[in-house]
mmCIF file of C-alpha atoms in Angstrom:
data_model
loop_
_atom_site.group_PDB
_atom_site.id
_atom_site.type_symbol
_atom_site.label_atom_id
_atom_site.label_comp_id
_atom_site.label_asym_id
_atom_site.label_seq_id
_atom_site.Cartn_x
_atom_site.Cartn_y
_atom_site.Cartn_z
ATOM 1 C CA MET T 1 4.795 25.687 24.344
ATOM 2 C CA THR T 2 2.027 28.145 22.607
ATOM 3 C CA GLY T 3 -0.998 27.698 20.969
ATOM 4 C CA ARG T 4 1.203 28.488 17.638
ATOM 5 C CA GLN T 5 4.039 26.237 17.979
ATOM 6 C CA GLN T 6 1.838 23.463 18.507
ATOM 7 C CA PHE T 7 -0.166 24.692 15.425
ATOM 8 C CA ALA T 8 3.374 24.351 13.434
ATOM 9 C CA ILE T 9 4.655 21.055 14.895
ATOM 10 C CA ALA T 10 0.978 18.964 13.972
ATOM 11 C CA ALA T 11 1.332 21.005 10.408
ATOM 12 C CA VAL T 12 4.577 19.175 9.780
ATOM 13 C CA VAL T 13 3.681 16.207 11.478
ATOM 14 C CA ILE T 14 0.943 16.284 8.840
ATOM 15 C CA GLY T 15 2.827 17.300 6.451
ATOM 16 C CA VAL T 16 5.361 14.386 6.739
ATOM 17 C CA ALA T 17 2.586 11.925 6.805
ATOM 18 C CA GLY T 18 1.012 13.164 3.901
ATOM 19 C CA GLY T 19 4.149 13.069 1.672
ATOM 20 C CA ILE T 20 4.768 9.314 2.814
ATOM 21 C CA ALA T 21 1.100 8.215 1.964
ATOM 22 C CA TRP T 22 1.712 10.073 -1.104
ATOM 23 C CA GLY T 23 5.333 8.442 -1.766
ATOM 24 C CA ALA T 24 3.982 4.996 -0.852
ATOM 25 C CA THR T 25 0.626 5.339 -3.180
ATOM 26 C CA HIS T 26 2.665 6.627 -5.883
ATOM 27 C CA TYR T 27 5.675 4.713 -5.483
ATOM 28 C CA LEU T 28 4.217 1.384 -4.615
ATOM 29 C CA ARG T 29 0.560 1.590 -6.423
ATOM 30 C CA LYS T 30 1.184 -1.963 -8.266
ATOM 31 C CA GLU T 31 1.441 -3.531 -5.099
ATOM 32 C CA ILE T 32 -1.062 -1.532 -2.929
ATOM 33 C CA PHE T 33 -3.467 -1.882 -5.944
ATOM 34 C CA PRO T 34 -3.059 -4.048 -9.055
ATOM 35 C CA VAL T 35 -4.968 -4.787 -12.037
ATOM 36 C CA GLU T 36 -6.583 -7.802 -11.363
ATOM 37 C CA LEU T 37 -9.850 -9.736 -11.779
ATOM 38 C CA GLY T 38 -12.301 -7.460 -9.677
ATOM 39 C CA SER T 39 -10.757 -4.224 -9.903
ATOM 40 C CA LYS T 40 -11.776 -1.367 -11.761
ATOM 41 C CA ALA T 41 -10.618 -1.053 -15.293
ATOM 42 C CA PRO T 42 -8.079 1.650 -15.510
ATOM 43 C CA ASN T 43 -8.139 5.058 -17.570
ATOM 44 C CA PHE T 44 -6.152 4.820 -21.238
ATOM 45 C CA THR T 45 -5.630 7.162 -23.497
ATOM 46 C CA ALA T 46 -4.376 6.679 -26.911
ATOM 47 C CA TYR T 47 -5.012 8.078 -30.722
ATOM 48 C CA THR T 48 -6.477 6.517 -33.799
ATOM 49 C CA LEU T 49 -5.219 6.026 -36.575
ATOM 50 C CA ASP T 50 -7.274 8.344 -38.949
ATOM 51 C CA SER T 51 -5.881 11.083 -40.843
ATOM 52 C CA THR T 52 -7.060 13.557 -38.432
ATOM 53 C CA ARG T 53 -6.200 12.090 -35.087
ATOM 54 C CA LYS T 54 -8.395 11.052 -32.133
ATOM 55 C CA THR T 55 -7.725 10.929 -28.419
ATOM 56 C CA LYS T 56 -9.628 8.312 -27.118
ATOM 57 C CA THR T 57 -9.791 7.067 -23.774
ATOM 58 C CA LEU T 58 -11.432 4.649 -21.113
ATOM 59 C CA ALA T 59 -14.689 6.117 -20.484
ATOM 60 C CA ASP T 60 -15.256 6.599 -24.505
ATOM 61 C CA TYR T 61 -16.448 3.062 -24.225
ATOM 62 C CA ARG T 62 -18.194 3.575 -20.541
ATOM 63 C CA GLY T 63 -21.533 0.734 -20.485
ATOM 64 C CA GLN T 64 -19.609 -1.628 -23.005
ATOM 65 C CA VAL T 65 -18.503 -5.226 -22.626
ATOM 66 C CA LEU T 66 -15.223 -4.209 -23.991
ATOM 67 C CA MET T 67 -12.284 -5.836 -24.604
ATOM 68 C CA ILE T 68 -8.779 -4.237 -24.402
ATOM 69 C CA ASN T 69 -5.839 -5.976 -26.366
ATOM 70 C CA VAL T 70 -2.553 -4.504 -25.952
ATOM 71 C CA TRP T 71 -0.082 -5.328 -28.554
ATOM 72 C CA ALA T 72 2.538 -4.624 -31.535
ATOM 73 C CA THR T 73 3.381 -5.236 -34.254
ATOM 74 C CA TRP T 74 6.498 -6.671 -34.233
ATOM 75 C CA CYS T 75 4.888 -9.089 -31.739
ATOM 76 C CA LEU T 76 5.015 -13.050 -32.918
ATOM 77 C CA PRO T 77 1.845 -14.002 -30.468
ATOM 78 C CA CYS T 78 0.179 -11.141 -31.191
ATOM 79 C CA ARG T 79 0.023 -12.306 -34.880
ATOM 80 C CA VAL T 80 -0.831 -15.482 -34.022
ATOM 81 C CA GLU T 81 -3.811 -14.158 -31.850
ATOM 82 C CA MET T 82 -4.992 -11.356 -33.657
ATOM 83 C CA PRO T 83 -7.212 -13.896 -36.271
ATOM 84 C CA SER T 84 -9.231 -15.478 -33.426
ATOM 85 C CA ILE T 85 -9.859 -11.880 -32.693
ATOM 86 C CA GLU T 86 -11.169 -10.928 -35.824
ATOM 87 C CA ALA T 87 -13.649 -14.331 -35.880
ATOM 88 C CA LEU T 88 -14.718 -12.693 -32.451
ATOM 89 C CA GLN T 89 -15.212 -9.334 -33.541
ATOM 90 C CA LYS T 90 -17.528 -10.932 -36.442
ATOM 91 C CA ASP T 91 -19.408 -13.055 -34.562
ATOM 92 C CA TYR T 92 -20.048 -10.695 -31.386
ATOM 93 C CA ALA T 93 -19.980 -6.930 -32.576
ATOM 94 C CA ALA T 94 -23.986 -6.875 -33.276
ATOM 95 C CA LYS T 95 -24.583 -8.409 -30.246
ATOM 96 C CA GLY T 96 -22.445 -5.121 -28.283
ATOM 97 C CA LEU T 97 -18.742 -6.262 -28.112
ATOM 98 C CA LYS T 98 -16.783 -3.939 -28.509
ATOM 99 C CA ILE T 99 -13.157 -5.109 -29.563
ATOM 100 C CA VAL T 100 -10.063 -2.315 -28.912
ATOM 101 C CA ALA T 101 -6.728 -3.295 -29.911
ATOM 102 C CA VAL T 102 -3.518 -1.019 -28.600
ATOM 103 C CA SER T 103 -0.433 -0.927 -30.175
ATOM 104 C CA ILE T 104 2.287 -0.006 -27.518
ATOM 105 C CA ASP T 105 4.640 0.442 -31.046
ATOM 106 C CA ASP T 106 6.875 3.545 -31.235
ATOM 107 C CA PRO T 107 5.996 7.086 -31.942
ATOM 108 C CA GLY T 108 5.846 7.130 -36.433
ATOM 109 C CA THR T 109 4.934 3.870 -36.817
ATOM 110 C CA ASP T 110 0.869 4.823 -37.429
ATOM 111 C CA ALA T 111 1.498 3.507 -41.050
ATOM 112 C CA ALA T 112 3.148 0.525 -40.244
ATOM 113 C CA ILE T 113 0.296 -0.249 -37.696
ATOM 114 C CA ARG T 114 -2.440 0.932 -40.388
ATOM 115 C CA THR T 115 -0.422 -2.151 -42.953
ATOM 116 C CA PHE T 116 -1.131 -4.738 -40.339
ATOM 117 C CA ALA T 117 -4.356 -4.096 -39.630
ATOM 118 C CA GLN T 118 -4.771 -4.465 -43.535
ATOM 119 C CA GLN T 119 -2.753 -7.557 -43.942
ATOM 120 C CA TYR T 120 -4.654 -9.362 -41.090
ATOM 121 C CA LYS T 121 -8.104 -7.728 -42.625
ATOM 122 C CA LEU T 122 -8.854 -6.496 -38.965
ATOM 123 C CA THR T 123 -12.395 -4.943 -38.721
ATOM 124 C CA PHE T 124 -12.252 -3.536 -35.046
ATOM 125 C CA GLU T 125 -11.031 -0.888 -33.465
ATOM 126 C CA ILE T 126 -6.967 0.219 -33.873
ATOM 127 C CA LEU T 127 -5.351 2.372 -31.190
ATOM 128 C CA HIS T 128 -1.700 3.393 -30.999
ATOM 129 C CA ASP T 129 -0.197 4.666 -27.735
ATOM 130 C CA PRO T 130 3.179 5.567 -28.854
ATOM 131 C CA ASP T 131 4.148 6.685 -25.241
ATOM 132 C CA LYS T 132 2.932 3.396 -24.072
ATOM 133 C CA GLN T 133 1.318 4.869 -20.938
ATOM 134 C CA ILE T 134 -1.376 1.803 -21.078
ATOM 135 C CA VAL T 135 1.754 -0.724 -19.852
ATOM 136 C CA ASP T 136 1.968 0.981 -16.841
ATOM 137 C CA ALA T 137 -1.705 1.653 -15.933
ATOM 138 C CA TYR T 138 -2.496 -1.904 -16.487
ATOM 139 C CA ASP T 139 0.513 -3.231 -15.253
ATOM 140 C CA ILE T 140 1.722 -5.173 -18.370
ATOM 141 C CA THR T 141 4.260 -7.574 -18.189
ATOM 142 C CA GLY T 142 4.302 -8.857 -22.322
ATOM 143 C CA TYR T 143 2.709 -8.983 -25.343
ATOM 144 C CA PRO T 144 0.357 -9.534 -25.811
ATOM 145 C CA GLU T 145 -2.268 -9.276 -22.898
ATOM 146 C CA THR T 146 -5.972 -8.840 -23.196
ATOM 147 C CA PHE T 147 -8.203 -7.190 -20.286
ATOM 148 C CA ILE T 148 -12.085 -8.168 -20.660
ATOM 149 C CA VAL T 149 -14.339 -5.385 -19.112
ATOM 150 C CA GLY T 150 -17.866 -5.953 -18.036
ATOM 151 C CA ARG T 151 -20.478 -3.084 -18.484
ATOM 152 C CA ASP T 152 -19.718 -1.812 -14.844
ATOM 153 C CA GLY T 153 -15.892 -1.243 -15.825
ATOM 154 C CA ILE T 154 -14.794 -4.317 -13.955
ATOM 155 C CA ILE T 155 -12.447 -6.267 -15.528
ATOM 156 C CA ARG T 156 -13.724 -9.682 -15.603
ATOM 157 C CA LYS T 157 -10.614 -11.534 -17.331
ATOM 158 C CA LYS T 158 -7.045 -10.981 -17.988
ATOM 159 C CA LEU T 159 -4.887 -13.162 -20.235
ATOM 160 C CA MET T 160 -1.008 -12.440 -20.123
ATOM 161 C CA GLN T 161 -0.347 -14.363 -23.671
ATOM 162 C CA ALA T 162 -1.961 -14.997 -26.893
ATOM 163 C CA THR T 163 -5.232 -16.497 -26.749
ATOM 164 C CA ASP T 164 -7.652 -18.396 -29.394
ATOM 165 C CA TRP T 165 -10.959 -16.514 -29.047
ATOM 166 C CA ASN T 166 -12.642 -19.464 -30.916
ATOM 167 C CA THR T 167 -12.988 -21.292 -28.039
ATOM 168 C CA PRO T 168 -15.775 -22.684 -26.217
ATOM 169 C CA ASP T 169 -15.319 -20.910 -23.037
ATOM 170 C CA SER T 170 -14.142 -17.643 -24.632
ATOM 171 C CA ARG T 171 -17.446 -17.561 -26.527
ATOM 172 C CA ALA T 172 -19.803 -18.665 -23.347
ATOM 173 C CA LEU T 173 -17.645 -15.679 -21.194
ATOM 174 C CA MET T 174 -18.498 -13.459 -23.880
ATOM 175 C CA ASP T 175 -22.192 -14.466 -24.471
ATOM 176 C CA ARG T 176 -22.492 -14.133 -20.503
ATOM 177 C CA LEU T 177 -20.849 -10.821 -19.829
ATOM 178 C CA LEU T 178 -23.127 -9.563 -23.151
ATOM 179 C CA THR T 179 -26.071 -10.521 -21.423
ATOM 180 C CA GLU T 180 -25.549 -9.397 -18.088
ATOM 181 C CA ARG T 181 -27.463 -5.979 -16.686
ATOM 182 C CA THR T 182 -25.932 -3.621 -14.670
ATOM 183 C CA GLU T 183 -28.236 -1.854 -12.090
#
């Protein structure tokens, strides 16, 4: 066998192995790299509800203690949870907690989302992801789901249900994360 034939066989083998590796990481990503406690928060893209939409990504919150709440206006447990998130906002925004609620409502529902925020008197940041890309990026299985991300970008808590954010345990977590320093 010539050197050229050996090179061609090696290139085919490497190409097939690379294709299998890409396919495995692409199609089995959730099994290989699950979004869980201790993992790096995945990037997301969502939009503000301003008259001039602005794109926001995870990078916009780098270095902050961040609560990412994924919700929808039609979600009854989300409606139950929102007042306690607002209470957390009132008590912890000045201490450095950044709360971002990402709505996965359908395209064209910005007005309904704004009405929802006004009805509940929400003062934290509300974004819209009409393409629901955050659902895939964060392995969302139901609504609401909330992720608490430390200043280091690592997920410190993941909740897959409506939560009362006024409990001593929830407040203690926020206090601990807000006083924690990263190097």
